[in-house]
Amino acid sequence: MPVTAIDIYKKLPQTNCGRCGSPSCFVFATRVALRQEVIERCVSLEGDELKELKMLVGEIKPLTTGSGANAYAQAAEEIKNRIKDIDFKVSADGLAAEYLNEDDKEYLRLNLFNHKYKVSKTGDIVRDDGLQPSAWAKIFLIIYINARGKGSLKNEWISFGDLPNTFAKQKSFKDNSENVLIKNFAGKKEELKDACSLLAGIDAAAEFKCDLAHRFSALPKIPLLLLFWDENKEEDFPARVKILMDRTVLNFIDIESLVFLAERFAKELCEAKGIMVNTV
Ligand code: SF4
């Protein structure tokens, strides 16, 4: 299988520190995949990690798509053929997706946050409202289908740090999702509430002791729970955010993609209120 920006991104530190000159690890990975950048420019890599990435990068074939495409669009294009061999009919149940056969063409229909999408075996994706799906939406739909997850949810909320083998990614998870929400919504509970509604969040405040709680269906078997405690300046109490997930989440997505999903989730909430976050 050809090496793509996603493969490279998964092995980067995902701290979005910017010291390579790219605004995020994802953009850097895409530039490396396009041969516009060399892997050694990531100053956080050394030893075996760097060696492993150099080997991976050595396998990159020149891409056929236009190099002017933005990072997400490029990555979405690269991975779209990964689902061509998946048996949609067999996999639909495990993914909690709807199987469709129209004019002898097979599709899976599934949600990603507040929209439904129809995905073909060639990785072409149509959004239910007819609007063009975003490139990041395409990436997550393909990753989710390609993971072919199965099994039931445990309906037990846990934090990212409670998942196995996440120690090295905990800082990235916090910095790129929870801290982004703290930075942009501290003291703005009502705005965050509006943003949650726009992303089809379901109010769950009655079930949790916090100032705001919303449940989301990121993907059919990847629910997320957002908990928010607003700042109290008089008592010198800073705002806090927790993004929780079902204990089974790694049956449906790998750790690195989950970090990326949480990052996008935070950005979508910001962008729903017109706040532009400084990455791609
Ligand atoms: S690729 Fe490396 S240097 Fe660039 S933002 Fe990511 S961690 Fe930082």
GROMACS .gro file of C-alpha atoms and ligand atoms in nm:
model
  288
    1MET     CA    1   0.000   0.000   0.000
    2PRO     CA    2   0.150   0.342  -0.092
    3VAL     CA    3   0.280   0.557   0.193
    4THR     CA    4   0.058   0.861   0.248
    5ALA     CA    5   0.058   1.180   0.453
    6ILE     CA    6  -0.166   1.004   0.706
    7ASP     CA    7   0.094   0.728   0.756
    8ILE     CA    8   0.363   0.988   0.817
    9TYR     CA    9   0.142   1.199   1.042
   10LYS     CA   10   0.069   0.902   1.266
   11LYS     CA   11   0.437   0.867   1.345
   12LEU     CA   12   0.502   1.237   1.412
   13PRO     CA   13   0.490   1.376   1.769
   14GLN     CA   14   0.160   1.558   1.690
   15THR     CA   15   0.245   1.850   1.915
   16ASN     CA   16   0.191   2.109   1.639
   17CYS     CA   17   0.489   2.300   1.783
   18GLY     CA   18   0.560   2.469   1.447
   19ARG     CA   19   0.939   2.449   1.480
   20CYS     CA   20   0.968   2.280   1.139
   21GLY     CA   21   0.814   2.589   0.980
   22SER     CA   22   0.477   2.420   0.913
   23PRO     CA   23   0.171   2.531   1.110
   24SER     CA   24   0.091   2.174   1.220
   25CYS     CA   25   0.228   1.822   1.210
   26PHE     CA   26  -0.041   1.733   0.957
   27VAL     CA   27   0.070   2.002   0.712
   28PHE     CA   28   0.432   1.895   0.761
   29ALA     CA   29   0.340   1.530   0.691
   30THR     CA   30   0.165   1.633   0.372
   31ARG     CA   31   0.463   1.837   0.257
   32VAL     CA   32   0.691   1.539   0.323
   33ALA     CA   33   0.453   1.313   0.128
   34LEU     CA   34   0.466   1.561  -0.159
   35ARG     CA   35   0.845   1.574  -0.137
   36GLN     CA   36   0.828   1.946  -0.063
   37GLU     CA   37   0.990   1.895   0.275
   38VAL     CA   38   1.242   1.658   0.432
   39ILE     CA   39   1.160   1.454   0.741
   40GLU     CA   40   1.472   1.575   0.925
   41ARG     CA   41   1.313   1.921   0.957
   42CYS     CA   42   1.097   1.787   1.242
   43VAL     CA   43   1.323   1.883   1.530
   44SER     CA   44   1.140   1.656   1.773
   45LEU     CA   45   1.244   1.337   1.598
   46GLU     CA   46   1.556   1.148   1.687
   47GLY     CA   47   1.698   0.797   1.724
   48ASP     CA   48   1.476   0.505   1.624
   49GLU     CA   49   1.175   0.727   1.555
   50LEU     CA   50   1.368   0.927   1.300
   51LYS     CA   51   1.519   0.613   1.149
   52GLU     CA   52   1.176   0.453   1.114
   53LEU     CA   53   1.032   0.761   0.947
   54LYS     CA   54   1.324   0.792   0.710
   55MET     CA   55   1.263   0.435   0.597
   56LEU     CA   56   0.892   0.504   0.554
   57VAL     CA   57   0.957   0.823   0.358
   58GLY     CA   58   1.199   0.633   0.136
   59GLU     CA   59   0.903   0.428   0.012
   60ILE     CA   60   0.702   0.728  -0.104
   61LYS     CA   61   0.607   0.721  -0.467
   62PRO     CA   62   0.554   1.048  -0.652
   63LEU     CA   63   0.190   1.153  -0.629
   64THR     CA   64  -0.026   1.203  -0.930
   65THR     CA   65  -0.261   1.461  -0.780
   66GLY     CA   66  -0.184   1.830  -0.802
   67SER     CA   67   0.071   1.952  -0.552
   68GLY     CA   68  -0.123   2.275  -0.506
   69ALA     CA   69  -0.404   2.094  -0.325
   70ASN     CA   70  -0.430   2.177   0.041
   71ALA     CA   71  -0.309   1.931   0.301
   72TYR     CA   72  -0.641   1.773   0.386
   73ALA     CA   73  -0.760   1.745   0.027
   74GLN     CA   74  -0.431   1.585  -0.071
   75ALA     CA   75  -0.447   1.335   0.215
   76ALA     CA   76  -0.811   1.250   0.142
   77GLU     CA   77  -0.723   1.182  -0.221
   78GLU     CA   78  -0.434   0.959  -0.120
   79ILE     CA   79  -0.637   0.727   0.102
   80LYS     CA   80  -0.965   0.703  -0.087
   81ASN     CA   81  -0.882   0.370  -0.251
   82ARG     CA   82  -0.813   0.200   0.082
   83ILE     CA   83  -1.171   0.081   0.116
   84LYS     CA   84  -1.211  -0.065  -0.233
   85ASP     CA   85  -1.166  -0.425  -0.113
   86ILE     CA   86  -1.392  -0.400   0.190
   87ASP     CA   87  -1.714  -0.601   0.179
   88PHE     CA   88  -1.962  -0.323   0.255
   89LYS     CA   89  -2.251  -0.563   0.312
   90VAL     CA   90  -2.059  -0.766   0.570
   91SER     CA   91  -1.902  -0.465   0.743
   92ALA     CA   92  -2.211  -0.242   0.768
   93ASP     CA   93  -2.342  -0.389   1.093
   94GLY     CA   94  -2.012  -0.367   1.278
   95LEU     CA   95  -1.974  -0.006   1.170
   96ALA     CA   96  -2.338   0.076   1.249
   97ALA     CA   97  -2.368   0.209   0.894
   98GLU     CA   98  -2.653   0.162   0.648
   99TYR     CA   99  -2.574  -0.062   0.351
  100LEU     CA  100  -2.713   0.059   0.016
  101ASN     CA  101  -2.711  -0.102  -0.328
  102GLU     CA  102  -2.819   0.141  -0.598
  103ASP     CA  103  -2.792   0.054  -0.968
  104ASP     CA  104  -2.552  -0.226  -0.878
  105LYS     CA  105  -2.324   0.012  -0.693
  106GLU     CA  106  -2.260  -0.038  -0.324
  107TYR     CA  107  -2.249   0.237  -0.062
  108LEU     CA  108  -2.233   0.283   0.313
  109ARG     CA  109  -2.439   0.563   0.461
  110LEU     CA  110  -2.322   0.696   0.796
  111ASN     CA  111  -2.298   1.009   1.005
  112LEU     CA  112  -2.004   1.223   1.100
  113PHE     CA  113  -2.118   1.469   1.367
  114ASN     CA  114  -2.410   1.667   1.223
  115HIS     CA  115  -2.417   1.530   0.868
  116LYS     CA  116  -2.488   1.202   0.691
  117TYR     CA  117  -2.262   1.085   0.409
  118LYS     CA  118  -2.288   0.825   0.136
  119VAL     CA  119  -1.954   0.656   0.068
  120SER     CA  120  -1.885   0.449  -0.244
  121LYS     CA  121  -1.631   0.169  -0.272
  122THR     CA  122  -1.410   0.397  -0.478
  123GLY     CA  123  -1.399   0.639  -0.186
  124ASP     CA  124  -1.623   0.900  -0.349
  125ILE     CA  125  -1.833   1.068  -0.083
  126VAL     CA  126  -2.158   1.262  -0.107
  127ARG     CA  127  -2.306   1.465   0.176
  128ASP     CA  128  -2.681   1.427   0.229
  129ASP     CA  129  -2.753   1.797   0.188
  130GLY     CA  130  -2.574   1.799  -0.149
  131LEU     CA  131  -2.292   2.025  -0.026
  132GLN     CA  132  -1.932   1.926  -0.085
  133PRO     CA  133  -1.794   1.722   0.209
  134SER     CA  134  -1.491   1.877   0.371
  135ALA     CA  135  -1.162   1.700   0.309
  136TRP     CA  136  -1.116   1.622   0.677
  137ALA     CA  137  -1.464   1.463   0.683
  138LYS     CA  138  -1.361   1.241   0.392
  139ILE     CA  139  -1.046   1.137   0.578
  140PHE     CA  140  -1.232   1.028   0.892
  141LEU     CA  141  -1.502   0.843   0.700
  142ILE     CA  142  -1.239   0.643   0.511
  143ILE     CA  143  -1.032   0.577   0.826
  144TYR     CA  144  -1.343   0.461   1.014
  145ILE     CA  145  -1.462   0.228   0.737
  146ASN     CA  146  -1.111   0.098   0.679
  147ALA     CA  147  -1.077   0.006   1.048
  148ARG     CA  148  -1.376  -0.230   1.006
  149GLY     CA  149  -1.451  -0.205   1.377
  150LYS     CA  150  -1.700  -0.436   1.536
  151GLY     CA  151  -1.856  -0.514   1.868
  152SER     CA  152  -2.085  -0.320   2.097
  153LEU     CA  153  -2.017  -0.004   2.291
  154LYS     CA  154  -1.965  -0.047   2.667
  155ASN     CA  155  -2.149   0.279   2.743
  156GLU     CA  156  -1.873   0.362   2.988
  157TRP     CA  157  -1.711   0.705   2.950
  158ILE     CA  158  -1.335   0.724   2.997
  159SER     CA  159  -1.070   0.987   2.934
  160PHE     CA  160  -0.801   0.959   2.668
  161GLY     CA  161  -0.541   0.893   2.937
  162ASP     CA  162  -0.736   0.586   3.055
  163LEU     CA  163  -0.687   0.417   2.718
  164PRO     CA  164  -0.393   0.177   2.688
  165ASN     CA  165  -0.066   0.297   2.530
  166THR     CA  166  -0.165   0.663   2.514
  167PHE     CA  167   0.098   0.809   2.746
  168ALA     CA  168   0.311   0.955   2.466
  169LYS     CA  169   0.007   1.122   2.305
  170GLN     CA  170  -0.164   1.265   2.612
  171LYS     CA  171  -0.004   1.609   2.585
  172SER     CA  172  -0.093   1.638   2.215
  173PHE     CA  173  -0.450   1.533   2.290
  174LYS     CA  174  -0.487   1.793   2.562
  175ASP     CA  175  -0.307   2.076   2.383
  176ASN     CA  176  -0.480   2.030   2.048
  177SER     CA  177  -0.836   1.974   2.167
  178GLU     CA  178  -0.921   2.040   2.533
  179ASN     CA  179  -0.688   2.339   2.569
  180VAL     CA  180  -0.811   2.487   2.240
  181LEU     CA  181  -1.164   2.487   2.380
  182ILE     CA  182  -1.050   2.636   2.711
  183LYS     CA  183  -0.866   2.912   2.531
  184ASN     CA  184  -1.160   3.003   2.309
  185PHE     CA  185  -1.459   2.944   2.536
  186ALA     CA  186  -1.350   3.032   2.890
  187GLY     CA  187  -1.613   3.274   3.020
  188LYS     CA  188  -1.833   3.202   2.715
  189LYS     CA  189  -2.049   2.911   2.823
  190GLU     CA  190  -2.350   3.017   2.616
  191GLU     CA  191  -2.138   3.043   2.303
  192LEU     CA  192  -2.002   2.695   2.360
  193LYS     CA  193  -2.356   2.570   2.412
  194ASP     CA  194  -2.460   2.719   2.076
  195ALA     CA  195  -2.158   2.561   1.907
  196CYS     CA  196  -2.250   2.222   2.056
  197SER     CA  197  -2.604   2.249   1.918
  198LEU     CA  198  -2.471   2.338   1.573
  199LEU     CA  199  -2.263   2.020   1.578
  200ALA     CA  200  -2.570   1.814   1.677
  201GLY     CA  201  -2.460   1.774   2.036
  202ILE     CA  202  -2.723   1.642   2.276
  203ASP     CA  203  -2.752   1.823   2.606
  204ALA     CA  204  -2.653   1.587   2.888
  205ALA     CA  205  -2.616   1.845   3.166
  206ALA     CA  206  -2.870   1.667   3.385
  207GLU     CA  207  -2.640   1.362   3.407
  208PHE     CA  208  -2.312   1.531   3.499
  209LYS     CA  209  -2.190   1.775   3.763
  210CYS     CA  210  -2.046   2.050   3.545
  211ASP     CA  211  -2.153   2.373   3.377
  212LEU     CA  212  -2.210   2.217   3.037
  213ALA     CA  213  -2.226   1.859   2.911
  214HIS     CA  214  -2.301   1.752   2.554
  215ARG     CA  215  -2.291   1.412   2.391
  216PHE     CA  216  -2.189   1.382   2.023
  217SER     CA  217  -2.196   1.109   1.765
  218ALA     CA  218  -1.859   1.176   1.602
  219LEU     CA  219  -1.905   0.858   1.396
  220PRO     CA  220  -2.173   0.592   1.444
  221LYS     CA  221  -1.971   0.396   1.700
  222ILE     CA  222  -1.753   0.679   1.826
  223PRO     CA  223  -1.954   0.884   2.073
  224LEU     CA  224  -1.777   1.175   2.244
  225LEU     CA  225  -1.879   1.351   2.563
  226LEU     CA  226  -1.777   1.711   2.621
  227LEU     CA  227  -1.769   1.835   2.983
  228PHE     CA  228  -1.705   2.202   3.060
  229TRP     CA  229  -1.653   2.387   3.386
  230ASP     CA  230  -1.643   2.760   3.329
  231GLU     CA  231  -1.392   2.991   3.491
  232ASN     CA  232  -1.472   3.173   3.811
  233LYS     CA  233  -1.249   3.477   3.821
  234GLU     CA  234  -1.354   3.579   4.173
  235GLU     CA  235  -1.242   3.246   4.315
  236ASP     CA  236  -0.945   3.224   4.079
  237PHE     CA  237  -1.087   2.905   3.929
  238PRO     CA  238  -0.978   2.852   3.565
  239ALA     CA  239  -1.204   2.693   3.302
  240ARG     CA  240  -1.167   2.318   3.251
  241VAL     CA  241  -1.266   2.088   2.963
  242LYS     CA  242  -1.275   1.710   2.938
  243ILE     CA  243  -1.344   1.516   2.620
  244LEU     CA  244  -1.446   1.162   2.709
  245MET     CA  245  -1.500   0.857   2.490
  246ASP     CA  246  -1.645   0.509   2.518
  247ARG     CA  247  -1.413   0.245   2.664
  248THR     CA  248  -1.434   0.054   2.332
  249VAL     CA  249  -1.319   0.345   2.114
  250LEU     CA  250  -0.997   0.176   2.000
  251ASN     CA  251  -1.205  -0.100   1.839
  252PHE     CA  252  -1.314   0.163   1.588
  253ILE     CA  253  -1.022   0.400   1.538
  254ASP     CA  254  -0.648   0.396   1.610
  255ILE     CA  255  -0.496   0.618   1.877
  256GLU     CA  256  -0.332   0.867   1.641
  257SER     CA  257  -0.650   0.916   1.440
  258LEU     CA  258  -0.841   0.964   1.764
  259VAL     CA  259  -0.603   1.248   1.862
  260PHE     CA  260  -0.665   1.400   1.520
  261LEU     CA  261  -1.042   1.353   1.551
  262ALA     CA  262  -1.047   1.533   1.888
  263GLU     CA  263  -0.839   1.813   1.736
  264ARG     CA  264  -1.088   1.853   1.451
  265PHE     CA  265  -1.379   1.832   1.695
  266ALA     CA  266  -1.241   2.127   1.894
  267LYS     CA  267  -1.183   2.325   1.576
  268GLU     CA  268  -1.531   2.254   1.444
  269LEU     CA  269  -1.680   2.387   1.769
  270CYS     CA  270  -1.467   2.700   1.740
  271GLU     CA  271  -1.548   2.748   1.374
  272ALA     CA  272  -1.920   2.702   1.440
  273LYS     CA  273  -1.894   3.030   1.631
  274GLY     CA  274  -1.674   3.197   1.373
  275ILE     CA  275  -1.351   3.147   1.569
  276MET     CA  276  -1.070   3.051   1.336
  277VAL     CA  277  -0.805   2.831   1.497
  278ASN     CA  278  -0.454   2.874   1.369
  279THR     CA  279  -0.372   2.551   1.182
  280VAL     CA  280  -0.488   2.416   0.847
  281SF4     S1  281   0.635   1.805   1.252
  281SF4    FE1  282   0.776   1.810   1.428
  281SF4     S2  283   0.859   2.018   1.428
  281SF4    FE2  284   0.680   2.020   1.291
  281SF4     S3  285   0.508   2.083   1.416
  281SF4    FE3  286   0.514   1.860   1.430
  281SF4     S4  287   0.642   1.811   1.608
  281SF4    FE4  288   0.678   2.026   1.559
   0.00000   0.00000   0.00000
